[in-house]
Short mmCIF file of C-alpha atoms in Angstrom, two decimals:
data_model
loop_
_atom_site.label_atom_id
_atom_site.label_comp_id
_atom_site.label_asym_id
_atom_site.label_seq_id
_atom_site.Cartn_x
_atom_site.Cartn_y
_atom_site.Cartn_z
CA ARG A 6 -44.82 -0.90 -14.91
CA ASN A 7 -42.09 -2.15 -12.58
CA GLY A 8 -44.37 -4.02 -10.17
CA THR A 9 -44.67 -1.28 -7.53
CA LEU A 10 -48.09 -1.30 -5.90
CA LEU A 11 -49.37 2.30 -6.02
CA ALA A 12 -52.83 1.76 -4.52
CA LYS A 13 -54.98 -1.11 -3.33
CA MET A 14 -58.58 -1.30 -2.23
CA GLY A 15 -60.49 -4.32 -0.96
CA GLY A 16 -61.95 -5.94 2.11
CA GLY A 17 -62.89 -2.56 3.50
CA GLU A 18 -59.29 -1.31 3.39
CA LYS A 19 -57.57 1.26 1.23
CA SER A 20 -53.83 1.73 0.94
CA TYR A 21 -51.19 3.57 -1.08
CA ALA A 22 -47.57 2.82 -2.00
CA GLU A 23 -45.64 1.68 1.05
CA ASN A 24 -42.56 3.82 0.37
CA ALA A 25 -43.31 7.45 1.32
CA ASN A 26 -41.11 8.99 -1.39
CA THR A 27 -42.67 6.81 -4.11
CA ARG A 28 -46.11 7.63 -2.77
CA ILE A 29 -45.40 11.36 -3.02
CA ALA A 30 -43.62 11.21 -6.37
CA CYS A 31 -46.51 9.26 -7.92
CA TYR A 32 -49.27 11.21 -6.19
CA HIS A 33 -50.55 13.04 -9.29
CA VAL A 34 -50.53 9.82 -11.33
CA THR A 35 -52.20 7.74 -8.63
CA GLY A 36 -54.50 10.40 -7.22
CA ASP A 37 -56.39 9.60 -4.04
CA TYR A 38 -59.56 7.86 -2.93
CA THR A 39 -61.34 11.16 -2.25
CA GLY A 40 -60.95 12.40 -5.82
CA ASN A 41 -58.89 15.50 -5.08
CA VAL A 42 -56.81 14.95 -8.23
CA GLY A 43 -59.17 14.80 -11.19
CA THR A 44 -56.44 13.44 -13.48
CA GLY A 45 -55.32 10.70 -11.07
CA ALA A 46 -55.85 7.01 -11.83
CA LEU A 47 -58.02 6.36 -8.78
CA SER A 48 -60.46 9.02 -9.93
CA SER A 49 -60.22 8.76 -13.71
CA PHE A 50 -60.21 4.97 -13.85
CA LYS A 51 -62.62 4.32 -10.97
CA ARG A 52 -65.11 2.39 -13.07
CA LYS A 53 -62.40 0.13 -14.48
CA LEU A 54 -61.06 -0.57 -11.01
CA SER A 55 -64.48 -1.37 -9.60
CA GLY A 56 -64.80 -4.44 -11.79
CA PHE A 57 -68.33 -3.44 -12.77
CA SER A 58 -69.88 -5.90 -15.20
CA LEU A 59 -72.26 -4.58 -17.85
CA ILE A 60 -73.60 -8.13 -18.22
CA THR A 61 -74.33 -9.06 -14.59
CA GLY A 62 -74.58 -5.55 -13.16
CA ILE A 63 -72.41 -6.68 -10.26
CA GLU A 64 -69.40 -4.81 -8.94
CA GLU A 65 -66.53 -7.03 -7.85
CA GLN A 66 -63.82 -5.05 -6.11
CA ASP A 67 -61.40 -7.87 -5.39
CA ASP A 68 -58.68 -8.93 -7.82
CA VAL A 69 -59.34 -6.28 -10.46
CA ASN A 70 -55.91 -5.11 -11.51
CA LEU A 71 -54.98 -2.05 -13.51
CA GLN A 72 -51.37 -1.84 -14.63
CA LEU A 73 -50.04 1.58 -15.62
CA THR A 74 -47.28 2.38 -18.09
CA ILE A 75 -45.59 4.58 -15.45
CA ASP A 76 -42.33 3.38 -13.96
CA ALA A 77 -42.58 4.29 -10.27
CA ASP A 78 -38.79 4.25 -9.80
CA LEU A 79 -38.30 6.65 -12.71
CA ASN A 80 -41.05 8.89 -11.38
CA LEU A 81 -39.13 9.05 -8.12
CA LYS A 82 -35.91 9.89 -9.98
CA ALA A 83 -37.67 12.75 -11.77
CA TYR A 84 -39.18 13.94 -8.49
CA GLU A 85 -35.74 13.98 -6.86
CA ALA A 86 -34.16 15.64 -9.91
CA LEU A 87 -36.48 18.64 -9.47
CA ASN A 88 -34.55 19.16 -6.25
CA GLY A 89 -37.39 20.80 -4.34
CA ARG A 90 -38.43 23.12 -7.19
CA LYS A 91 -41.99 23.40 -8.44
CA GLY A 92 -42.73 22.25 -11.96
CA ALA A 93 -43.47 19.19 -14.06
CA VAL A 94 -41.69 16.39 -15.90
CA MET A 95 -43.33 14.28 -18.58
CA VAL A 96 -41.65 11.55 -20.63
CA TYR A 97 -43.00 9.01 -23.08
CA ASN A 98 -42.03 6.53 -25.76
CA TYR A 99 -42.70 8.39 -29.01
CA LYS A 100 -43.06 5.13 -30.96
CA THR A 101 -45.64 3.45 -28.72
CA GLY A 102 -47.20 6.30 -26.72
CA GLU A 103 -46.46 4.75 -23.29
CA ILE A 104 -46.15 7.45 -20.62
CA LEU A 105 -43.11 6.52 -18.55
CA ILE A 106 -42.83 9.53 -16.25
CA CYS A 107 -45.44 12.04 -15.13
CA VAL A 108 -44.42 14.18 -12.15
CA SER A 109 -45.83 17.45 -10.89
CA LYS A 110 -44.71 19.54 -7.92
CA PRO A 111 -45.64 20.58 -5.29
CA ASN A 112 -46.79 17.13 -4.25
CA VAL A 113 -48.93 15.67 -1.49
CA ASP A 114 -48.58 12.67 0.79
CA PRO A 115 -52.19 11.46 0.97
CA LEU A 116 -51.49 9.71 4.27
CA LYS A 117 -50.62 13.02 5.94
CA GLY A 118 -53.76 14.93 5.02
CA TYR A 119 -54.52 18.08 3.08
CA GLU A 120 -54.08 20.99 5.46
CA ASP A 121 -51.93 24.01 4.54
CA LEU A 122 -51.25 22.78 1.01
CA GLU A 123 -49.13 24.85 -1.36
CA GLU A 124 -50.95 26.36 -4.32
CA GLY A 125 -51.09 23.91 -7.21
CA SER A 126 -50.57 20.80 -5.08
CA LEU A 127 -53.70 19.10 -6.41
CA LEU A 128 -53.06 19.88 -10.10
CA CYS A 129 -50.96 17.73 -12.40
CA LYS A 130 -49.09 20.54 -14.17
CA ALA A 131 -48.05 18.23 -16.99
CA PHE A 132 -51.66 18.46 -18.25
CA TYR A 133 -52.24 22.18 -17.63
CA LYS A 134 -51.32 25.06 -19.92
CA THR A 135 -48.36 27.30 -19.16
CA VAL A 136 -46.45 30.05 -20.98
CA PRO A 137 -44.11 28.14 -23.34
CA GLY A 138 -41.32 30.71 -23.74
CA SER A 139 -39.07 30.01 -26.70
CA THR A 140 -40.25 26.40 -27.01
CA GLN A 141 -43.05 28.11 -28.98
CA LYS A 142 -40.50 28.72 -31.75
CA ILE A 143 -40.87 25.03 -32.63
CA SER A 144 -44.52 25.66 -33.57
CA THR A 145 -43.60 28.81 -35.49
CA LEU A 146 -40.80 26.94 -37.29
CA ILE A 147 -43.24 24.17 -38.25
CA ALA A 148 -45.70 26.75 -39.58
CA ALA A 149 -42.97 28.49 -41.62
CA VAL A 150 -41.59 25.30 -43.18
CA GLU A 151 -45.07 23.94 -43.91
CA THR A 152 -46.45 27.07 -45.60
CA MET A 153 -43.37 28.84 -46.97
CA GLY A 154 -41.28 25.81 -47.87
CA ILE A 155 -37.81 25.01 -46.59
CA ASP A 156 -36.01 26.37 -49.66
CA LYS A 157 -37.56 29.83 -49.47
CA LEU A 158 -37.26 29.89 -45.68
CA SER A 159 -33.58 28.92 -45.80
CA GLU A 160 -32.82 31.76 -48.19
CA LYS A 161 -34.04 34.36 -45.71
CA SER A 162 -31.69 36.12 -43.34
CA PHE A 163 -32.36 38.85 -40.79
CA VAL A 164 -30.09 40.99 -38.63
CA CYS A 165 -30.24 41.00 -34.83
CA GLU A 166 -28.62 43.97 -33.08
CA GLY A 167 -29.92 43.08 -29.63
CA SER A 168 -33.40 44.48 -30.31
CA TYR A 169 -35.73 45.09 -33.21
CA THR A 170 -38.23 47.89 -33.70
CA ASN A 171 -41.15 46.43 -35.62
CA ARG A 172 -43.28 48.19 -38.21
CA THR A 173 -45.67 49.56 -35.60
CA GLY A 174 -42.78 51.08 -33.64
CA GLU A 175 -42.73 48.52 -30.82
CA VAL A 176 -39.48 46.97 -29.61
CA ILE A 177 -38.77 43.23 -29.52
CA ASN A 178 -35.74 42.59 -27.31
CA CYS A 179 -33.28 39.73 -27.66
CA HIS A 180 -31.81 37.89 -24.68
CA ASN A 181 -28.40 38.74 -26.16
CA LEU A 182 -27.98 42.48 -25.61
CA TYR A 183 -25.15 42.61 -28.17
CA GLY A 184 -27.20 40.85 -30.84
CA HIS A 185 -26.52 37.85 -33.04
CA GLY A 186 -25.72 39.64 -36.29
CA THR A 187 -27.00 38.23 -39.58
CA GLN A 188 -28.59 34.79 -39.25
CA ASN A 189 -30.53 32.20 -41.19
CA ILE A 190 -33.36 30.11 -39.73
CA THR A 191 -31.10 27.34 -38.38
CA GLU A 192 -28.83 29.84 -36.61
CA ALA A 193 -31.75 31.86 -35.26
CA PHE A 194 -33.38 28.71 -33.87
CA GLN A 195 -30.12 27.74 -32.16
CA ASN A 196 -29.68 31.26 -30.79
CA SER A 197 -33.38 31.50 -29.87
CA CYS A 198 -33.31 34.96 -31.42
CA ASN A 199 -36.47 37.00 -30.82
CA PRO A 200 -35.70 39.77 -33.37
CA PHE A 201 -35.21 37.19 -36.13
CA PHE A 202 -38.57 35.55 -35.45
CA ALA A 203 -40.31 38.93 -35.21
CA GLN A 204 -38.96 39.85 -38.65
CA LEU A 205 -39.93 36.42 -39.98
CA VAL A 206 -43.53 36.96 -38.87
CA GLU A 207 -43.50 40.36 -40.64
CA ASP A 208 -41.98 38.97 -43.85
CA SER A 209 -43.88 39.70 -47.05
CA ASP A 210 -43.72 36.04 -48.13
CA TRP A 211 -45.70 34.95 -45.09
CA ASN A 212 -49.33 35.70 -44.31
CA LEU A 213 -50.81 35.66 -40.83
CA SER A 214 -53.43 33.24 -42.13
CA ASP A 215 -50.61 30.77 -42.88
CA ILE A 216 -49.50 30.82 -39.24
CA GLU A 217 -53.07 30.56 -37.97
CA LYS A 218 -53.81 27.57 -40.22
CA ILE A 219 -50.86 25.50 -38.98
CA TYR A 220 -51.30 26.55 -35.36
CA ARG A 221 -54.88 25.28 -35.54
CA ARG A 222 -53.70 22.00 -37.03
CA LEU A 223 -51.26 21.67 -34.15
CA GLY A 224 -54.22 21.94 -31.78
CA PHE A 225 -54.13 25.61 -30.83
CA SER A 226 -57.30 27.52 -30.19
CA VAL A 227 -56.56 30.72 -32.15
CA ASN A 228 -58.45 33.89 -31.26
CA GLY A 229 -61.02 31.91 -29.32
CA SER A 230 -61.66 29.26 -31.98
CA ALA A 231 -62.67 25.77 -30.98
CA SER A 232 -59.85 23.41 -30.15
CA GLY A 233 -59.55 19.66 -30.00
CA SER A 234 -58.83 17.61 -26.92
CA ILE A 235 -56.12 15.29 -25.71
CA ASP A 236 -57.72 12.17 -24.23
CA ILE A 237 -55.39 9.88 -22.28
CA ASN A 238 -57.50 6.84 -21.38
CA GLY A 239 -60.20 9.27 -20.27
CA ILE A 240 -57.87 11.83 -18.68
CA ILE A 241 -58.24 15.13 -20.53
CA SER A 242 -55.13 17.28 -20.96
CA GLN A 243 -55.57 20.95 -21.79
CA THR A 244 -54.81 22.07 -25.33
CA ALA A 245 -52.87 25.12 -26.47
CA SER A 246 -54.30 28.56 -27.17
CA THR A 247 -53.04 31.88 -28.52
CA GLU A 248 -54.15 35.17 -30.08
CA LEU A 249 -52.92 36.35 -33.48
CA THR A 250 -54.48 39.55 -34.79
CA ASP A 251 -51.92 41.66 -36.67
CA LYS A 252 -48.58 40.37 -37.96
CA TYR A 253 -46.98 43.81 -37.59
CA GLU A 254 -48.09 44.26 -33.97
CA PHE A 255 -46.11 43.41 -30.83
CA ASN A 256 -48.52 40.98 -29.12
CA THR A 257 -48.94 38.81 -32.21
CA GLN A 258 -45.19 38.61 -32.78
CA TRP A 259 -44.64 37.98 -29.08
CA SER A 260 -47.17 35.12 -29.17
CA CYS A 261 -45.25 33.48 -32.04
CA ILE A 262 -42.04 33.87 -30.04
CA GLY A 263 -43.50 32.28 -26.90
CA GLN A 264 -44.89 35.01 -24.70
CA GLY A 265 -47.94 37.17 -25.50
CA MET A 266 -51.10 35.07 -25.25
CA SER A 267 -49.58 31.67 -26.06
CA ILE A 268 -50.05 28.91 -23.50
CA VAL A 269 -49.29 25.18 -23.97
CA SER A 270 -49.26 22.14 -21.69
CA PRO A 271 -46.05 20.12 -21.23
CA CYS A 272 -48.02 17.08 -22.43
CA GLN A 273 -48.82 18.70 -25.77
CA MET A 274 -45.25 19.99 -26.17
CA MET A 275 -44.04 16.42 -25.71
CA MET A 276 -46.54 15.04 -28.21
CA TRP A 277 -45.38 17.42 -30.95
CA GLN A 278 -41.90 15.97 -30.53
CA SER A 279 -43.17 12.57 -31.64
CA ALA A 280 -44.57 14.01 -34.88
CA ILE A 281 -41.12 15.46 -35.57
CA ALA A 282 -38.98 12.56 -34.34
CA ASN A 283 -41.01 9.96 -36.28
CA GLU A 284 -40.91 12.22 -39.35
CA SER A 285 -44.59 11.51 -39.86
CA GLY A 286 -46.24 14.82 -38.97
CA LYS A 287 -48.62 12.86 -36.74
CA SER A 288 -48.37 12.75 -32.94
CA THR A 289 -48.24 9.39 -31.24
CA MET A 290 -51.12 9.52 -28.76
CA PRO A 291 -50.02 8.99 -25.15
CA TYR A 292 -51.60 6.41 -22.89
CA LEU A 293 -51.32 5.56 -19.20
CA ILE A 294 -53.06 2.20 -18.93
CA ASP A 295 -51.05 -0.79 -20.10
CA HIS A 296 -53.76 -3.35 -19.39
CA VAL A 297 -56.64 -4.24 -17.09
CA THR A 298 -57.41 -7.72 -15.75
CA ASN A 299 -60.80 -8.71 -14.35
CA VAL A 300 -61.71 -10.72 -11.28
CA ASN A 301 -60.83 -13.94 -13.09
CA GLY A 302 -57.38 -12.69 -14.07
CA ARG A 303 -58.36 -12.32 -17.71
CA THR A 304 -57.08 -9.28 -19.62
CA VAL A 305 -60.16 -7.27 -20.53
CA GLU A 306 -58.48 -4.13 -21.85
CA SER A 307 -55.11 -3.35 -23.41
CA SER A 308 -53.80 -0.13 -24.88
CA SER A 309 -52.37 0.05 -28.36
CA VAL A 310 -50.53 2.52 -30.56
CA SER A 311 -52.65 5.29 -32.09
CA TYR A 312 -51.95 8.58 -33.80
CA SER A 313 -53.37 12.05 -34.15
CA ASP A 314 -54.67 13.49 -37.40
CA GLN A 315 -52.06 14.86 -39.79
CA LEU A 316 -50.62 17.97 -38.12
CA PHE A 317 -48.10 18.81 -40.83
CA SER A 318 -46.44 17.01 -43.72
CA SER A 319 -43.78 14.35 -43.30
CA SER A 320 -41.37 16.50 -45.33
CA THR A 321 -41.89 19.38 -42.89
CA ALA A 322 -41.27 16.97 -40.01
CA SER A 323 -37.97 15.91 -41.58
CA GLU A 324 -36.77 19.49 -42.09
CA VAL A 325 -37.76 20.60 -38.58
CA LYS A 326 -36.06 17.50 -37.18
CA LYS A 327 -32.79 18.47 -38.90
CA ILE A 328 -32.90 21.96 -37.38
CA MET A 329 -33.71 20.62 -33.92
CA LEU A 330 -30.92 18.04 -34.13
CA GLU A 331 -28.51 20.79 -35.15
CA ASN A 332 -29.55 22.68 -32.03
CA GLY A 333 -29.07 19.50 -29.99
CA LEU A 334 -25.33 19.67 -30.65
CA ASN A 335 -25.27 22.60 -28.20
CA TYR A 336 -26.28 20.19 -25.42
CA THR A 337 -23.47 17.64 -25.77
CA GLY A 338 -21.79 19.17 -22.72
CA SER A 339 -24.81 19.20 -20.40
CA ILE A 340 -26.60 16.09 -21.75
CA PRO A 341 -23.76 13.94 -23.13
CA GLY A 342 -24.20 10.62 -24.88
CA TYR A 343 -27.47 11.27 -26.72
CA ASN A 344 -28.37 12.50 -30.19
CA LEU A 345 -30.96 15.10 -29.25
CA GLY A 346 -33.44 17.27 -31.07
CA ILE A 347 -34.18 19.93 -28.53
CA LYS A 348 -35.44 23.43 -27.70
CA SER A 349 -35.30 25.41 -24.48
CA GLY A 350 -37.44 28.30 -23.36
CA THR A 351 -37.58 30.96 -20.68
CA ALA A 352 -41.07 32.23 -19.91
CA GLN A 353 -41.91 35.40 -18.06
CA VAL A 354 -44.93 34.92 -15.80
CA LYS A 355 -46.81 36.85 -13.12
CA ASN A 356 -46.32 40.16 -14.95
CA GLY A 357 -42.62 39.53 -15.38
CA GLU A 358 -41.97 38.99 -11.68
CA GLU A 359 -40.96 35.36 -12.19
CA GLU A 360 -39.32 33.29 -14.92
CA ASN A 361 -40.00 29.67 -15.71
CA SER A 362 -37.51 27.42 -17.48
CA LEU A 363 -38.64 24.85 -20.05
CA LEU A 364 -37.00 22.20 -22.20
CA THR A 365 -38.62 19.88 -24.71
CA GLY A 366 -37.24 17.48 -27.28
CA PHE A 367 -36.53 13.90 -28.29
CA VAL A 368 -33.75 11.33 -28.53
CA ASP A 369 -33.06 10.41 -32.15
CA ASP A 370 -32.52 6.69 -31.60
CA GLU A 371 -34.73 3.90 -32.93
CA SER A 372 -33.83 1.75 -29.93
CA PHE A 373 -34.38 4.55 -27.41
CA PRO A 374 -37.38 6.57 -28.69
CA ILE A 375 -37.87 9.01 -25.84
CA ALA A 376 -39.61 12.40 -25.98
CA PHE A 377 -39.85 14.76 -23.01
CA ALA A 378 -41.03 18.09 -21.66
CA VAL A 379 -39.67 19.66 -18.47
CA LEU A 380 -40.91 22.73 -16.61
CA ILE A 381 -39.16 24.43 -13.68
CA GLU A 382 -41.22 27.21 -12.16
CA ASN A 383 -39.61 30.41 -10.91
CA ARG A 384 -36.06 29.22 -11.41
CA GLN A 385 -33.86 31.62 -9.46
CA SER A 386 -30.49 29.93 -9.08
CA SER A 387 -28.07 27.64 -10.84
CA ASP A 388 -28.54 24.74 -8.42
CA ILE A 389 -30.83 23.01 -10.91
CA SER A 390 -31.50 23.20 -14.63
CA THR A 391 -33.80 21.59 -17.16
CA ASP A 392 -30.65 20.11 -18.76
CA SER A 393 -29.65 18.34 -15.55
CA ILE A 394 -33.15 16.93 -15.09
CA VAL A 395 -33.25 15.55 -18.64
CA TYR A 396 -29.79 14.03 -18.25
CA GLU A 397 -30.80 12.36 -14.97
CA ILE A 398 -33.93 10.95 -16.58
CA LEU A 399 -32.23 9.66 -19.72
CA SER A 400 -29.37 8.14 -17.73
CA ASN A 401 -31.80 6.12 -15.65
CA LEU A 402 -34.01 5.18 -18.59
CA ASP A 403 -31.14 4.00 -20.79
#
């Protein structure tokens, strides 16, 4: 996007970005010539880069240019903002679908070889499913507004005393040991209150089939059902899945809260933000290729704006947007200067031995339509936060 050469092949030579840090930061976007990264451009777009002509049957490898939507400098900023932590950062323009940042760590320098690699080095985690933590409450909120209606939902209030014993006798704990007291949906979303959402799932005005229906529309595979796919110029990103069997049972409630069996990719989290921010109920489909020119310098392919099927109504999108923007006011200290719709999450993984930190949301600004998803794996200290990463990204994008 900014003119940085990420890879070049021709005349019997192959090269990568000259700057080592850029090369590493953009590794999962670029990929390598040996195909180790299945979602990298060099592997996924190999046929486009070869200059193969369906008319002449000749492959011309010189002067075929493929320009990505990625900004290499911003990718490096995101890489540095992770401050050595493992995770992923994905950012796109929710009006156009252009992917601006796609970083995954740990990374690889392809010029230094592939010995003794850390686990996950060859996977772009932005496209792979992970436990969403409380970011899942966005999906549950969408399902509640869409099927129950905002008026009925807003009338409901539940009490949080630090934990809640559900109707099958199982305990749902809140992160606040002292509880949040009586709350409505907007307050519970801001407080990320697990007991509230457990009681909401149990509520007599809401059927489990209602939740399942909207989750499926969002792209979840529910109880092993077929799911759709996210195709990014031929790169396939994993789609969400969960299990919902009994609204009064712990695992189902936990899945609606963001643990249990729910898993979602950062890419899909980010895409849902566009359906909310645009108040359309349709996701803007992401793309990575801006355009391709052939051996004669003629543009032979250009990407354009496209949308998903209707995920939820535009009225639901508007109401969810209001609640997310209200929550965004809590971030004016850590991410100042932006009108944000946002939701954080903490996900327990590896049998509770580790905790991941997540943040997803959007900037409510027609002139700065940015949506994002950030994942920090096994966050153990306060030296880095999802808030600080988002602020660094937005500051450099703006």
